[in-house]
DNA sequence: TCGATATTCAACCGTTCGGTTGACGATTGG
DNA sequence: CCAATCGTCAACCGAACGGTTGAATATCGA
């Protein structure tokens, strides 16, 4: 059996998937709109979304022919809790976060 | 070029590697001692350690014929910061962490 | 109704991953 | 000196990954 932590961390290991999650911070999106900024096929994006969905990081709801993707940030909690123990990152460095966010959205 | 975040998250995606990190919370360890609790070959452990090392999550220092492995928790900071933005996990749930830790050490 | 739109499926491809085994290069200690 | 210990390397294996293309399935809108 595969741990949820495995699923979450390996979902996060891909930059395309992290970029998708970042986009979904703004708002829910349809699959086609998620795919738009990327240079890869829609089918590839569909697979990425399936992986994010299996990890619980997004939920997908079909309305008509459009499938809406919604960020599920709660799914990050176990992984976040796991990590915190190793580094005692009690205070969040927001400046550092914004720098990383830029680096995520950029390429 | 591969992002540091890629390296850290994919290093964490494997349960054996997470278990190794957890063991190193206690103390620095030699490669052979790291391998001891696992049912896989020493060569496999050596590869896992190389992956953790490339991700910056551990450092290795050879003294004589023994190579010592040391946890480098600072390497988790970028990943931790990245995650926090999605969930606002300002307060750490230590009970939850201990439950996860047990689940990590157990199998 | 019919064409366009939205998404997935299925098959395939090359690469990476986690693992093995056996040989090998150091280093140690009796 | 010499055998044992520590760890890596190299070659291999099967499975999973990230991607493609083309066909298939719904659903929408005019």
GROMACS .gro file of N, CA, C and O in nm, chain B:
model
  428
  108UNK      N    1   1.794   2.280  -1.656
  108UNK     CA    2   1.842   2.280  -1.516
  108UNK      C    3   1.731   2.240  -1.421
  108UNK      O    4   1.615   2.273  -1.440
  109UNK      N    5   1.772   2.170  -1.318
  109UNK     CA    6   1.671   2.113  -1.228
  109UNK      C    7   1.662   2.195  -1.099
  109UNK      O    8   1.762   2.220  -1.034
  110UNK      N    9   1.542   2.233  -1.064
  110UNK     CA   10   1.520   2.312  -0.944
  110UNK      C   11   1.557   2.235  -0.818
  110UNK      O   12   1.547   2.114  -0.810
  111UNK      N   13   1.602   2.310  -0.716
  111UNK     CA   14   1.629   2.249  -0.587
  111UNK      C   15   1.501   2.190  -0.527
  111UNK      O   16   1.504   2.087  -0.461
  112UNK      N   17   1.391   2.259  -0.552
  112UNK     CA   18   1.262   2.211  -0.502
  112UNK      C   19   1.229   2.073  -0.561
  112UNK      O   20   1.180   1.985  -0.490
  113UNK      N   21   1.257   2.055  -0.689
  113UNK     CA   22   1.238   1.924  -0.751
  113UNK      C   23   1.315   1.818  -0.675
  113UNK      O   24   1.263   1.711  -0.642
  114UNK      N   25   1.442   1.849  -0.649
  114UNK     CA   26   1.529   1.751  -0.584
  114UNK      C   27   1.480   1.717  -0.444
  114UNK      O   28   1.478   1.600  -0.405
  115UNK      N   29   1.440   1.820  -0.370
  115UNK     CA   30   1.397   1.796  -0.232
  115UNK      C   31   1.267   1.716  -0.229
  115UNK      O   32   1.257   1.614  -0.160
  116UNK      N   33   1.169   1.760  -0.306
  116UNK     CA   34   1.040   1.690  -0.302
  116UNK      C   35   1.053   1.546  -0.353
  116UNK      O   36   0.994   1.455  -0.295
  117UNK      N   37   1.131   1.525  -0.458
  117UNK     CA   38   1.138   1.387  -0.506
  117UNK      C   39   1.222   1.301  -0.411
  117UNK      O   40   1.196   1.182  -0.396
  118UNK      N   41   1.319   1.362  -0.343
  118UNK     CA   42   1.391   1.287  -0.240
  118UNK      C   43   1.296   1.244  -0.130
  118UNK      O   44   1.304   1.132  -0.079
  119UNK      N   45   1.204   1.332  -0.093
  119UNK     CA   46   1.111   1.302   0.016
  119UNK      C   47   1.000   1.206  -0.027
  119UNK      O   48   0.928   1.153   0.058
  120UNK      N   49   0.986   1.184  -0.155
  120UNK     CA   50   0.875   1.103  -0.205
  120UNK      C   51   0.891   0.955  -0.176
  120UNK      O   52   0.797   0.878  -0.191
  121UNK      N   53   1.010   0.914  -0.136
  121UNK     CA   54   1.034   0.772  -0.111
  121UNK      C   55   1.035   0.742   0.039
  121UNK      O   56   1.107   0.807   0.116
  122UNK      N   57   0.956   0.642   0.082
  122UNK     CA   58   0.943   0.613   0.226
  122UNK      C   59   1.074   0.567   0.289
  122UNK      O   60   1.100   0.600   0.406
  123UNK      N   61   1.156   0.496   0.215
  123UNK     CA   62   1.286   0.456   0.269
  123UNK      C   63   1.371   0.578   0.301
  123UNK      O   64   1.433   0.587   0.408
  124UNK      N   65   1.370   0.675   0.209
  124UNK     CA   66   1.451   0.795   0.233
  124UNK      C   67   1.396   0.876   0.349
  124UNK      O   68   1.473   0.931   0.429
  125UNK      N   69   1.263   0.883   0.362
  125UNK     CA   70   1.208   0.956   0.477
  125UNK      C   71   1.247   0.884   0.607
  125UNK      O   72   1.279   0.949   0.707
  126UNK      N   73   1.245   0.753   0.604
  126UNK     CA   74   1.284   0.678   0.724
  126UNK      C   75   1.430   0.705   0.759
  126UNK      O   76   1.465   0.720   0.876
  127UNK      N   77   1.515   0.712   0.658
  127UNK     CA   78   1.656   0.742   0.682
  127UNK      C   79   1.670   0.878   0.749
  127UNK      O   80   1.742   0.894   0.848
  128UNK      N   81   1.601   0.978   0.695
  128UNK     CA   82   1.608   1.111   0.755
  128UNK      C   83   1.563   1.108   0.901
  128UNK      O   84   1.624   1.171   0.987
  129UNK      N   85   1.457   1.034   0.926
  129UNK     CA   86   1.406   1.023   1.063
  129UNK      C   87   1.510   0.960   1.155
  129UNK      O   88   1.531   1.007   1.268
  130UNK      N   89   1.578   0.858   1.105
  130UNK     CA   90   1.684   0.796   1.185
  130UNK      C   91   1.794   0.897   1.216
  130UNK      O   92   1.849   0.899   1.327
  131UNK      N   93   1.825   0.981   1.117
  131UNK     CA   94   1.935   1.077   1.135
  131UNK      C   95   1.896   1.192   1.228
  131UNK      O   96   1.983   1.271   1.268
  132UNK      N   97   1.768   1.203   1.261
  132UNK     CA   98   1.727   1.301   1.362
  132UNK      C   99   1.797   1.271   1.494
  132UNK      O  100   1.838   1.362   1.567
  133UNK      N  101   1.813   1.142   1.523
  133UNK     CA  102   1.875   1.100   1.649
  133UNK      C  103   2.022   1.139   1.655
  133UNK      O  104   2.067   1.201   1.750
  134UNK      N  105   2.094   1.098   1.550
  134UNK     CA  106   2.239   1.119   1.552
  134UNK      C  107   2.298   1.093   1.414
  134UNK      O  108   2.234   1.032   1.329
  135UNK      N  109   2.421   1.138   1.394
  135UNK     CA  110   2.493   1.105   1.271
  135UNK      C  111   2.516   0.954   1.266
  135UNK      O  112   2.527   0.888   1.369
  136UNK      N  113   2.522   0.900   1.144
  136UNK     CA  114   2.536   0.755   1.131
  136UNK      C  115   2.627   0.720   1.015
  136UNK      O  116   2.633   0.791   0.915
  137UNK      N  117   2.694   0.604   1.027
  137UNK     CA  118   2.772   0.549   0.918
  137UNK      C  119   2.677   0.482   0.818
  137UNK      O  120   2.567   0.440   0.855
  138UNK      N  121   2.720   0.474   0.692
  138UNK     CA  122   2.636   0.417   0.587
  138UNK      C  123   2.588   0.276   0.624
  138UNK      O  124   2.470   0.244   0.612
  139UNK      N  125   2.678   0.195   0.671
  139UNK     CA  126   2.643   0.057   0.707
  139UNK      C  127   2.535   0.054   0.816
  139UNK      O  128   2.443  -0.028   0.811
  140UNK      N  129   2.546   0.143   0.913
  140UNK     CA  130   2.447   0.148   1.020
  140UNK      C  131   2.313   0.199   0.970
  140UNK      O  132   2.208   0.154   1.016
  141UNK      N  133   2.318   0.293   0.876
  141UNK     CA  134   2.193   0.338   0.816
  141UNK      C  135   2.123   0.221   0.749
  141UNK      O  136   2.001   0.203   0.760
  142UNK      N  137   2.200   0.138   0.682
  142UNK     CA  138   2.144   0.027   0.604
  142UNK      C  139   2.086  -0.084   0.692
  142UNK      O  140   1.994  -0.154   0.651
  143UNK      N  141   2.138  -0.097   0.811
  143UNK     CA  142   2.108  -0.214   0.895
  143UNK      C  143   1.960  -0.247   0.910
  143UNK      O  144   1.920  -0.362   0.889
  144UNK      N  145   1.872  -0.148   0.940
  144UNK     CA  146   1.732  -0.186   0.963
  144UNK      C  147   1.655  -0.224   0.837
  144UNK      O  148   1.544  -0.275   0.847
  145UNK      N  149   1.712  -0.201   0.719
  145UNK     CA  150   1.637  -0.222   0.596
  145UNK      C  151   1.665  -0.357   0.533
  145UNK      O  152   1.771  -0.415   0.554
  146UNK      N  153   1.570  -0.403   0.455
  146UNK     CA  154   1.582  -0.535   0.392
  146UNK      C  155   1.642  -0.527   0.252
  146UNK      O  156   1.631  -0.623   0.175
  147UNK      N  157   1.701  -0.416   0.219
  147UNK     CA  158   1.755  -0.402   0.085
  147UNK      C  159   1.907  -0.396   0.091
  147UNK      O  160   1.965  -0.382   0.199
  148UNK      N  161   1.969  -0.407  -0.024
  148UNK     CA  162   2.115  -0.416  -0.029
  148UNK      C  163   2.183  -0.286   0.014
  148UNK      O  164   2.121  -0.178   0.011
  149UNK      N  165   2.308  -0.299   0.052
  149UNK     CA  166   2.385  -0.181   0.089
  149UNK      C  167   2.398  -0.086  -0.030
  149UNK      O  168   2.393   0.037  -0.014
  150UNK      N  169   2.414  -0.142  -0.149
  150UNK     CA  170   2.425  -0.058  -0.269
  150UNK      C  171   2.300   0.027  -0.287
  150UNK      O  172   2.310   0.145  -0.323
  151UNK      N  173   2.184  -0.033  -0.262
  151UNK     CA  174   2.059   0.043  -0.275
  151UNK      C  175   2.056   0.158  -0.175
  151UNK      O  176   2.018   0.271  -0.209
  152UNK      N  177   2.097   0.130  -0.052
  152UNK     CA  178   2.102   0.236   0.050
  152UNK      C  179   2.199   0.345   0.007
  152UNK      O  180   2.172   0.464   0.021
  153UNK      N  181   2.312   0.303  -0.047
  153UNK     CA  182   2.412   0.399  -0.094
  153UNK      C  183   2.352   0.493  -0.198
  153UNK      O  184   2.377   0.614  -0.197
  154UNK      N  185   2.269   0.437  -0.287
  154UNK     CA  186   2.203   0.522  -0.387
  154UNK      C  187   2.104   0.618  -0.321
  154UNK      O  188   2.098   0.736  -0.358
  155UNK      N  189   2.028   0.568  -0.225
  155UNK     CA  190   1.934   0.656  -0.154
  155UNK      C  191   2.009   0.772  -0.089
  155UNK      O  192   1.965   0.887  -0.095
  156UNK      N  193   2.121   0.740  -0.027
  156UNK     CA  194   2.199   0.845   0.040
  156UNK      C  195   2.253   0.945  -0.061
  156UNK      O  196   2.259   1.065  -0.033
  157UNK      N  197   2.291   0.898  -0.178
  157UNK     CA  198   2.339   0.989  -0.282
  157UNK      C  199   2.228   1.086  -0.323
  157UNK      O  200   2.252   1.206  -0.343
  158UNK      N  201   2.105   1.034  -0.333
  158UNK     CA  202   1.992   1.118  -0.370
  158UNK      C  203   1.965   1.223  -0.262
  158UNK      O  204   1.944   1.341  -0.291
  159UNK      N  205   1.967   1.179  -0.135
  159UNK     CA  206   1.948   1.272  -0.025
  159UNK      C  207   2.058   1.377  -0.023
  159UNK      O  208   2.035   1.494   0.007
  160UNK      N  209   2.177   1.334  -0.059
  160UNK     CA  210   2.291   1.424  -0.059
  160UNK      C  211   2.280   1.528  -0.171
  160UNK      O  212   2.304   1.647  -0.147
  161UNK      N  213   2.242   1.484  -0.290
  161UNK     CA  214   2.225   1.578  -0.400
  161UNK      C  215   2.117   1.681  -0.369
  161UNK      O  216   2.123   1.797  -0.412
  162UNK      N  217   2.015   1.637  -0.295
  162UNK     CA  218   1.909   1.730  -0.255
  162UNK      C  219   1.952   1.823  -0.142
  162UNK      O  220   1.880   1.915  -0.107
  163UNK      N  221   2.069   1.796  -0.086
  163UNK     CA  222   2.119   1.879   0.023
  163UNK      C  223   2.063   1.842   0.159
  163UNK      O  224   2.093   1.908   0.259
  164UNK      N  225   1.984   1.735   0.164
  164UNK     CA  226   1.916   1.700   0.289
  164UNK      C  227   2.009   1.632   0.389
  164UNK      O  228   1.981   1.631   0.509
  165UNK      N  229   2.118   1.576   0.340
  165UNK     CA  230   2.222   1.524   0.429
  165UNK      C  231   2.358   1.567   0.375
  165UNK      O  232   2.370   1.603   0.257
  166UNK      N  233   2.458   1.564   0.461
  166UNK     CA  234   2.596   1.580   0.415
  166UNK      C  235   2.669   1.453   0.455
  166UNK      O  236   2.629   1.383   0.548
  167UNK      N  237   2.776   1.423   0.380
  167UNK     CA  238   2.852   1.301   0.408
  167UNK      C  239   2.998   1.337   0.420
  167UNK      O  240   3.053   1.408   0.336
  168UNK      N  241   3.060   1.286   0.524
  168UNK     CA  242   3.202   1.311   0.546
  168UNK      C  243   3.273   1.180   0.571
  168UNK      O  244   3.237   1.105   0.662
  169UNK      N  245   3.372   1.153   0.487
  169UNK     CA  246   3.446   1.027   0.501
  169UNK      C  247   3.557   1.046   0.604
  169UNK      O  248   3.638   1.139   0.595
  170UNK      N  249   3.560   0.959   0.704
  170UNK     CA  250   3.670   0.956   0.801
  170UNK      C  251   3.722   0.815   0.804
  170UNK      O  252   3.656   0.724   0.856
  171UNK      N  253   3.840   0.796   0.747
  171UNK     CA  254   3.892   0.660   0.735
  171UNK      C  255   3.809   0.583   0.636
  171UNK      O  256   3.777   0.636   0.529
  172UNK      N  257   3.773   0.463   0.669
  172UNK     CA  258   3.691   0.388   0.574
  172UNK      C  259   3.544   0.406   0.603
  172UNK      O  260   3.459   0.350   0.535
  173UNK      N  261   3.512   0.485   0.704
  173UNK     CA  262   3.372   0.507   0.741
  173UNK      C  263   3.323   0.642   0.688
  173UNK      O  264   3.392   0.743   0.700
  174UNK      N  265   3.205   0.642   0.626
  174UNK     CA  266   3.146   0.765   0.575
  174UNK      C  267   3.029   0.803   0.665
  174UNK      O  268   2.932   0.728   0.678
  175UNK      N  269   3.039   0.917   0.728
  175UNK     CA  270   2.936   0.960   0.822
  175UNK      C  271   2.831   1.044   0.754
  175UNK      O  272   2.863   1.130   0.672
  176UNK      N  273   2.704   1.017   0.788
  176UNK     CA  274   2.591   1.089   0.730
  176UNK      C  275   2.531   1.179   0.836
  176UNK      O  276   2.503   1.137   0.948
  177UNK      N  277   2.506   1.305   0.795
  177UNK     CA  278   2.457   1.405   0.889
  177UNK      C  279   2.334   1.471   0.830
  177UNK      O  280   2.334   1.511   0.713
  178UNK      N  281   2.229   1.482   0.908
  178UNK     CA  282   2.108   1.550   0.864
  178UNK      C  283   2.135   1.699   0.843
  178UNK      O  284   2.205   1.761   0.924
  179UNK      N  285   2.082   1.754   0.734
  179UNK     CA  286   2.094   1.898   0.707
  179UNK      C  287   1.955   1.959   0.694
  179UNK      O  288   1.907   1.986   0.584
  180UNK      N  289   1.891   1.983   0.806
  180UNK     CA  290   1.749   2.022   0.802
  180UNK      C  291   1.724   2.156   0.732
  180UNK      O  292   1.615   2.180   0.683
  181UNK      N  293   1.825   2.239   0.723
  181UNK     CA  294   1.806   2.368   0.656
  181UNK      C  295   1.762   2.352   0.511
  181UNK      O  296   1.693   2.437   0.456
  182UNK      N  297   1.803   2.240   0.452
  182UNK     CA  298   1.768   2.217   0.312
  182UNK      C  299   1.617   2.202   0.291
  182UNK      O  300   1.567   2.213   0.180
  183UNK      N  301   1.546   2.177   0.400
  183UNK     CA  302   1.401   2.163   0.389
  183UNK      C  303   1.329   2.298   0.385
  183UNK      O  304   1.213   2.305   0.345
  184UNK      N  305   1.399   2.400   0.424
  184UNK     CA  306   1.333   2.529   0.440
  184UNK      C  307   1.260   2.576   0.314
  184UNK      O  308   1.140   2.608   0.320
  185UNK      N  309   1.327   2.578   0.198
  185UNK     CA  310   1.255   2.626   0.079
  185UNK      C  311   1.126   2.549   0.053
  185UNK      O  312   1.021   2.608   0.026
  186UNK      N  313   1.134   2.417   0.064
  186UNK     CA  314   1.016   2.335   0.040
  186UNK      C  315   0.909   2.364   0.144
  186UNK      O  316   0.789   2.373   0.112
  187UNK      N  317   0.951   2.379   0.267
  187UNK     CA  318   0.856   2.406   0.374
  187UNK      C  319   0.786   2.539   0.353
  187UNK      O  320   0.664   2.550   0.364
  188UNK      N  321   0.866   2.638   0.318
  188UNK     CA  322   0.809   2.770   0.290
  188UNK      C  323   0.710   2.763   0.174
  188UNK      O  324   0.601   2.819   0.179
  189UNK      N  325   0.749   2.690   0.070
  189UNK     CA  326   0.660   2.676  -0.046
  189UNK      C  327   0.524   2.619  -0.004
  189UNK      O  328   0.419   2.671  -0.041
  190UNK      N  329   0.529   2.516   0.078
  190UNK     CA  330   0.406   2.449   0.117
  190UNK      C  331   0.317   2.535   0.206
  190UNK      O  332   0.195   2.532   0.196
  191UNK      N  333   0.381   2.609   0.295
  191UNK     CA  334   0.302   2.683   0.393
  191UNK      C  335   0.205   2.780   0.328
  191UNK      O  336   0.096   2.805   0.378
  192UNK      N  337   0.244   2.837   0.216
  192UNK     CA  338   0.159   2.937   0.152
  192UNK      C  339   0.024   2.878   0.111
  192UNK      O  340  -0.075   2.949   0.105
  193UNK      N  341   0.022   2.749   0.085
  193UNK     CA  342  -0.102   2.689   0.039
  193UNK      C  343  -0.196   2.651   0.152
  193UNK      O  344  -0.314   2.634   0.129
  194UNK      N  345  -0.144   2.636   0.270
  194UNK     CA  346  -0.231   2.585   0.375
  194UNK      C  347  -0.240   2.670   0.499
  194UNK      O  348  -0.321   2.642   0.584
  195UNK      N  349  -0.160   2.773   0.508
  195UNK     CA  350  -0.159   2.856   0.629
  195UNK      C  351  -0.148   2.771   0.756
  195UNK      O  352  -0.229   2.781   0.846
  196UNK      N  353  -0.046   2.683   0.756
  196UNK     CA  354  -0.027   2.598   0.873
  196UNK      C  355   0.059   2.671   0.975
  196UNK      O  356   0.168   2.628   1.009
  197UNK      N  357   0.007   2.779   1.029
  197UNK     CA  358   0.088   2.863   1.115
  197UNK      C  359   0.125   2.789   1.243
  197UNK      O  360   0.238   2.794   1.289
  198UNK      N  361   0.028   2.718   1.295
  198UNK     CA  362   0.055   2.645   1.419
  198UNK      C  363   0.084   2.498   1.386
  198UNK      O  364   0.022   2.438   1.301
  199UNK      N  365   0.183   2.446   1.453
  199UNK     CA  366   0.222   2.308   1.430
  199UNK      C  367   0.140   2.215   1.519
  199UNK      O  368   0.128   2.237   1.639
  200UNK      N  369   0.083   2.112   1.457
  200UNK     CA  370   0.007   2.014   1.533
  200UNK      C  371   0.102   1.901   1.573
  200UNK      O  372   0.130   1.812   1.494
  201UNK      N  373   0.151   1.909   1.695
  201UNK     CA  374   0.256   1.815   1.735
  201UNK      C  375   0.202   1.674   1.756
  201UNK      O  376   0.271   1.575   1.728
  202UNK      N  377   0.080   1.663   1.803
  202UNK     CA  378   0.018   1.531   1.816
  202UNK      C  379   0.014   1.462   1.680
  202UNK      O  380   0.054   1.347   1.666
  203UNK      N  381  -0.034   1.537   1.582
  203UNK     CA  382  -0.041   1.482   1.447
  203UNK      C  383   0.097   1.440   1.401
  203UNK      O  384   0.115   1.333   1.342
  204UNK      N  385   0.196   1.523   1.432
  204UNK     CA  386   0.331   1.488   1.388
  204UNK      C  387   0.378   1.356   1.448
  204UNK      O  388   0.435   1.271   1.381
  205UNK      N  389   0.352   1.338   1.575
  205UNK     CA  390   0.397   1.214   1.639
  205UNK      C  391   0.329   1.091   1.580
  205UNK      O  392   0.392   0.986   1.564
  206UNK      N  393   0.203   1.108   1.545
  206UNK     CA  394   0.134   0.995   1.481
  206UNK      C  395   0.200   0.963   1.347
  206UNK      O  396   0.223   0.847   1.314
  207UNK      N  397   0.235   1.066   1.272
  207UNK     CA  398   0.300   1.043   1.143
  207UNK      C  399   0.438   0.983   1.160
  207UNK      O  400   0.481   0.897   1.086
  208UNK      N  401   0.507   1.032   1.262
  208UNK     CA  402   0.642   0.982   1.286
  208UNK      C  403   0.638   0.832   1.314
  208UNK      O  404   0.718   0.756   1.260
  209UNK      N  405   0.543   0.791   1.397
  209UNK     CA  406   0.527   0.648   1.425
  209UNK      C  407   0.504   0.570   1.297
  209UNK      O  408   0.564   0.466   1.274
  210UNK      N  409   0.414   0.622   1.217
  210UNK     CA  410   0.382   0.553   1.093
  210UNK      C  411   0.506   0.545   1.002
  210UNK      O  412   0.521   0.452   0.925
  211UNK      N  413   0.594   0.643   1.015
  211UNK     CA  414   0.717   0.642   0.935
  211UNK      C  415   0.815   0.535   0.983
  211UNK      O  416   0.875   0.463   0.905
  212UNK      N  417   0.831   0.528   1.116
  212UNK     CA  418   0.933   0.440   1.172
  212UNK      C  419   0.890   0.295   1.171
  212UNK      O  420   0.974   0.205   1.166
  213UNK      N  421   0.760   0.270   1.174
  213UNK     CA  422   0.705   0.139   1.194
  213UNK      C  423   0.742   0.036   1.089
  213UNK      O  424   0.811  -0.062   1.120
  214UNK      N  425   0.703   0.052   0.962
  214UNK     CA  426   0.710  -0.058   0.867
  214UNK      C  427   0.852  -0.093   0.834
  214UNK      O  428   0.890  -0.204   0.835
   0.00000   0.00000   0.00000
